[in-house]
Every structure is written in C-alpha cells, then in structure tokens.
Amino acid sequence: MKKENNLQVFRDIAREPYAYLRQLKQKTGKVMVGSTCTYTPEEILLAAGLHPFRIFAQSKEFSLADAHLQAYGCSMVRGMLEDGLSGDLDFLDAVVFPHACDSIQRLSDIWRLNVKSLHFDVLLPVKLDSELSKSYFVKVLGRFKKEVEEAFSVEISDANLRKSIALMNRLRTLLSTLYELRSQSPEIIGGSDLTAVVKAVMVMDKEEAEKQLQALVDVLKQKQPSGSAKKRILISGSVCSHPDIYHIIENKNAVVVWDDLCSGTRYFEGLIEQEEDLMAAIAHRFTERYVCPAKHLGVKFQMENLKKLILEHRVDAVLFMLLKFCEPFSFDFPDIKNELEKMGVRYIMVEMDQHNKIDEQMRTRIDTLLEIL
Amino acid sequence: MKRIMRRYYTEAKYAKLLGKKIAWITSGGPVEPLIAMNIIPIYPENHGAMIGASKLGGKMSEFAEGLGYSQDVCSYVKDDITSSITKESPVPGGLPEPDMLICSNNICGTVLKWYEIQARKFNVPLFIYDTPFVHTEFTDEAREYVNEQTKEYIRFLEKHTGKKFNYKKMKKVGHLSLEAMRLWKAVLDTAAHKPSPLTAFDAFFHLALIVTLRGKKVVVRYYKTLLKELNERTAHNIGAVDNEKYRLLWDNLPIWFRMRWLSDKFASHQAALVADTYTQAWCGVIDLIDENDFLGTMGEAYTRIHLNVGVDQMADTIKTFIKQYDVDGLVMHSNRSCKPYSFGQYDIQKLIREMDIPVLMIEADMTDDRKFSESQVETRIDAFMEVIKQRRK
Ligand code: SF4
Ligand code: SF4
C-alpha cells in the first residue's frame, strides 16, 4: 500500500509537470530554469540556488509554433516551442540550450527571438573523444557557470557545487538502483510507473525527489523476486513519454527491462567522480557516460553500447521508438539493426509521428513484434 | 568547367596508380591542408548535387530508405550511401573510395552521422573538425579550440600519409585559396549591375570549383576568365535574362533537379534571380582570413560561415544582399533535407520586414524530386510575381 501512495506522487507530477513547477515556484520563490536536453549541467544551476527542470514538449498541437518552424521538425522541437509560446511555461525564468542536434540548434535561435526568458547557450563540442575536445568541454562549463553567476548575481561556491554534485549522484544512484531492481524482477513496478518516476525526477525539487525515491526503493527492495518468464524488451530511441507503450507490452506477456532513452537512462547514467577541478568532474561524466547520437564518441559507440546493454539485461528483443524527422537517432538505426541481426536479437522499429501520441498503427507494429517472439 | 571536373574525377579514379591518397570531405570542410599534402579531396555533397541534377535523387533516396534510412533525412546522405553501394552515379564508376574522411560540422550535425556511417563502411580513419556554433558570440575558448584542431588535423594528415606536412606549399595554397575566394566574390558581385550578367542558376553551376578545388591554380585561372567575360557583358549591358525587369534573391540550396525549369519560369516573368545566400558562403568570410597566416586564421573563418551562425545574423546578411543587389523579392527554398538552413526562415522573414519586400517560400528538396510538386510551385511563383508586378506600378 505504501508503494502505491508513494508512486502516486511521481505519477501526478509526470502527468502535470508544469502544474507542479508553477506551484513549486509559488511556494519557494525559486528561479525556474528550463532545459532542452540531458546535457544540461544541473549541478551548476542547483549550486546557484536555482531550480532546473526539463522542458517536456507537452503540447500536442502546434498552432503557434507553426508560424516559426516548418512541419518537418520533430514533435519535441515543435512541442517545446509551442509550450514556450502558448504561455504554458509562464513560470519560466530562464532557459538552457546545450548544443545537440541541428533542430535544437535552430530552436535556440527561434526561442531567443520569441520567448521572454533569460537565455543560455551552452556551446558544447560534438566530438567527445579527444583530449582537446574534453578540455574545451570543461571551459564551456566554466563559462556557463560564470554567466549564471552574472545573470543572477550569485556566487557559486565550490562547497555548494560539491553538495549539488553529491545530491545528483545520490539521485542517479537511486534511479539506477530502481532500474536494476526492475530488470531483476520486472513485476515489482509497472513500466509506465517507472518512466513516470524518471520524468518526475527531472522536474522535481531534487531534495524532495531524493526523499521520495529513497522511500520507493526501500519498499521495492523488500519485494521477493518471482523469476517471471516474461519476454524481456529494451526500448531504444530519443524520447518516449507515452505510458501506454508499456501497457501494450505488458499485456502481451512481455516487459520492458531497460532503455537508452533521453527520457530514461540517459538522464541518470554515470556518476560524477571526485576531482579537484569541479568543472572537469562534471564534464567528464558527460563525455564518458553513454552519449547522445548527436555527439561523437568513436564511430561504433551506439551499436557497441546497445550490444552491451542487451547482454547485461538479457534482452530478448529491441523496440526502436524513433521520432519522425529526428536525424541523429534515425541515421544510426540501419547499422545497428544489422548488428542485431548478426547477434540474432529480434527487433522492430516504430516511427512515432509524435513522442506523446500513440496510434493504431504503432499498436499493431508492437503487437507484431511480441507475437513473433 | 566540364573539362576541369572530368579531369579531376579521372585523376581521382586513378589516384592509387598515381600514388595519391583520397580524402572525402564535407562541403564546408577545411580543404587547403589536403591540397598542400597532395591528397585528392572528394566531395560527396558535390556528387550529391550532380546526382540531383541528373534527376536520380528520388530513386537513390528510395534505395537507401529500403536499407532502413528514414524518409525524412537529408537526401545527400541517402544519395551517397546508395551510390557507394550500387555505384550508380553521373561519374562513371561512382566516387573513388576514400583513404580517410574529413568532416566539419560547420554546416550541420547531419554530416557527423553521415561520415560515421561511411567510416564504418570503408573502415578508414575519420577526422572531425569541430566548429562550435555561433548563436551570438564566437568565444575565446572556441577560437582556441578550433585553432588547436588545425594542428591536430595536420598531425592526422601526417600520420595517415606517412609524410611531413609541407608548410611551404601550404603558404602558396593559402594564397591561391584566398585569391580564388576573392575572384569568386568578384564574380558574384557583378550581379549588382543592371541588368545582371549572371543569375543564381549560373552561380550554382560555376560553384563546383570553388567548393572542390580552391587552393589550386586552375580555379584561379577559371574564375579570372569567367570574371572577364562577365565584365564584358556588364560593359555592354547584356543581361543573363532577356529584358530583366525584376530582380530576386534566392535562399538555401538549389533545387538541383529543377534548375532549368525554375530559371525559365522566372525568366518568363522577366525576373532574374540575381543572387543567393548559398554560393556566397564560399566567400563570406574572406575578411576573417589573414593572407600571411592562413592556418592560424582558418579556424575562425570556417567556424563563422553562414550556416554556423544565429538566425539573426543570417537575416543581417540577407538584408545586406537585398541592398547590395537591389532586389524586388526574396525566394526561400524551404528544404526538407536541410534543417539547419531551413528552420528559422520564418523568423528571418520577420527580421527583414523593414526591407519591405515580398517573400515566397517554396517547399522542396535539393535532390529528392518526390518532394516537389510542380503545379503547386508554379501557382505560387505566378502569384508571387503578380504581387511584385503590382508593387512596381
Ligand atoms: S528527437 Fe531528434 S531531432 Fe528532435 S530534438 Fe531530439 S535529437 Fe533533435
Ligand atoms: S544539405 Fe543540409 S543537412 Fe544535408 S549535408 Fe548539406 S548542410 Fe547538412
């Protein structure tokens, strides 16, 4: 019973993230800083006493965004802009754009010209595998820290940075423990609840999130593994925030045991190691965890990483959820699928018109995969 | 032009026999060090343009889609992937295989994925010349980062050719490259004359050399001759379009498979597309290069090209062109292939509103003819020209 109550908190926030944020601002008076991507160095914002959160692209229609972006933009980019223009983000004080894909890159310009909020571009390198680019990464974070200090007239002390690094590390550890527990005994928590937890953590007050997460993990740890014989699925892609996907899968005697999504493990993968230079410490996590396909870490990173995950989590099949118009993710797919074929791992690719909508065709495609397993 | 290009591709084809290495490089990539090292640069994008002009783009994209590539990604990539498998190409036998790949993301992030794919396929080394995006500011750390990469690049070339870098030759190449860019600019500038001796369609055609072989003497020679011809035309007031009455500016890549048709269409309205933002990209940063220190300044120049800066800076450039070429209207190609070029076009329209000129947006693709609707485009061009004619009255 305790688990249910505890889960409800996450479910509510995940369903209405902006309502939560609006309230949080009212309650705490904190500065609300939205970000477009998991490459946002949240530790720096937290250490400045600001509240970082992920902009989710809640909108399903893009009537305002359409005046700025052609229809061949992905629904994330169009949806985020719609959220920004429509007033849904009326509590937003500032926004952070870490450099990612071509579409986000232009969204940053469009946002800067049309949405009233303080604007930070974090000009990250795309190449992450050279010493030179790593040292550039550190300098970019240093600049970001300075810009935040100036914009909000605060000083970000090392002591505060250490605190926020420790807090984020604890959060990440809790989230990966949660994922690991579920990978071991999938029945202890539903897939849609699991994604709701991650999504909620991305917007919640981080200390509150830690408390709630700890309580949830404690309860789940007490559950006995049942050793169920369900088929084990991994979801691969950029964002997939639709809870129904998990229900469809679970109704077919299968279960999602892992993902490599930006709205999933990519958010919490990897910890920040202790280092003298705190900007370097933060940067190194970004250059060493499993990177976004819009970044470069050798030419085979994406396939090798996926193979590793498949073995680690005894995955029976991979479900690729690719968002229409998304270049970075879709370019990797053909070579990855060839690798999976060599490994004898089954897969299916579903192209989503929108990250937050499911249609009949997608349902049928997913059913087909589960039936051939 | 045809002869030079033919010779270039023939030399590339027999590179191995000549003991030369081949590097595939992106269109905005730093080619000069390759020329200085006697490495033959090959441009899959130029090849893509040829595929487009040969009207093979739709079919070749479709083939790549059969391999699992999405319908909605850059068609140059799909054309290249297809051609490297099927060898279908306007160049007999297709492009020669690369010994190395040089990718600069100053034009887009798409090329990064593209070159990763080809690096896996050909199993050759890949060098990424990483140019941080300039939304509003070119930062000191970005300058240092690109300048250091120039050195890294040279070490990469030394390693994979087994030869020392030839700094003496590089000096010459740098001068020639800059001279070619200046000549190219002079060529494009002739369009300021009324009537314009050349159109953007001519520029799209003559562009191939400044893209592929800048740094070589033959390019300088070619553009000198071209410039002379154009100057003669201006002296005699010979326009590229008969009875030029209206002047237009083009934005984005050409629609390679419909050049003739578009050019005739506009000409039928006595309209000349006198300039464009695309071919200008190869001479837009001349001022950032120090003639005597090409290697030391190319980092900044390659980083601050038209496609790697914020939408507001792009709008400023367009405003300059509107004035310089005294145009009556702007034609924007909303290019489904090219998100970095196309997203932001609506905001550019707003930012240039003070110029008070009509804007036409054509939705198409640079090589994929499946994404082009002739009747729709035709109607829109006619309506747009009507507006322009009305305003003149
Ligand atoms: S889904 Fe793809 S195209 Fe869209 S913002 Fe993310 S990486 Fe960019
Ligand atoms: S057309 Fe655009 S997306 Fe394609 S390679 Fe060129 S710059 Fe990149």
mmCIF file of C-alpha atoms and ligand atoms in Angstrom, chain A residues 102 327, chain B residues 26-27 45 73-77 107-111 114 252-253 278 307 335 337-341 366, ligand 2:
data_model
loop_
_atom_site.group_PDB
_atom_site.id
_atom_site.type_symbol
_atom_site.label_atom_id
_atom_site.label_comp_id
_atom_site.label_asym_id
_atom_site.label_seq_id
_atom_site.Cartn_x
_atom_site.Cartn_y
_atom_site.Cartn_z
ATOM 1 C CA ASP A 102 20.510 20.716 -35.851
ATOM 2 C CA GLU A 327 18.144 12.757 -37.849
ATOM 3 C CA THR B 26 32.313 17.869 -46.295
ATOM 4 C CA SER B 27 31.457 20.916 -48.395
ATOM 5 C CA GLU B 45 27.924 16.730 -51.490
ATOM 6 C CA VAL B 73 16.557 12.917 -43.546
ATOM 7 C CA CYS B 74 18.999 14.755 -45.801
ATOM 8 C CA SER B 75 18.888 13.306 -49.301
ATOM 9 C CA TYR B 76 22.581 13.964 -49.968
ATOM 10 C CA VAL B 77 23.373 11.346 -47.366
ATOM 11 C CA ILE B 107 27.304 23.153 -41.995
ATOM 12 C CA CYS B 108 25.239 20.710 -39.944
ATOM 13 C CA GLY B 109 25.240 17.858 -37.480
ATOM 14 C CA THR B 110 23.946 15.602 -40.210
ATOM 15 C CA VAL B 111 27.399 15.256 -41.741
ATOM 16 C CA TRP B 114 26.913 10.568 -42.429
ATOM 17 C CA ASN B 252 19.032 27.930 -49.355
ATOM 18 C CA LEU B 253 20.426 25.188 -51.573
ATOM 19 C CA TYR B 278 24.243 29.623 -50.758
ATOM 20 C CA LEU B 307 25.203 28.153 -41.756
ATOM 21 C CA ASN B 335 14.436 22.477 -47.997
ATOM 22 C CA SER B 337 16.626 17.873 -46.423
ATOM 23 C CA CYS B 338 18.346 20.703 -44.706
ATOM 24 C CA LYS B 339 17.020 21.607 -41.283
ATOM 25 C CA PRO B 340 19.856 23.919 -40.241
ATOM 26 C CA TYR B 341 19.320 26.001 -43.353
ATOM 27 C CA MET B 366 17.595 19.764 -53.190
HETATM 28 S S1 SF4 C 2 22.016 19.678 -47.187
HETATM 29 FE FE1 SF4 C 2 21.992 20.500 -45.102
HETATM 30 S S2 SF4 C 2 21.733 18.676 -43.805
HETATM 31 FE FE2 SF4 C 2 22.396 17.946 -45.816
HETATM 32 S S3 SF4 C 2 24.635 17.822 -45.694
HETATM 33 FE FE3 SF4 C 2 24.135 19.858 -46.530
HETATM 34 S S4 SF4 C 2 24.086 21.229 -44.757
HETATM 35 FE FE4 SF4 C 2 23.933 19.106 -43.990
#
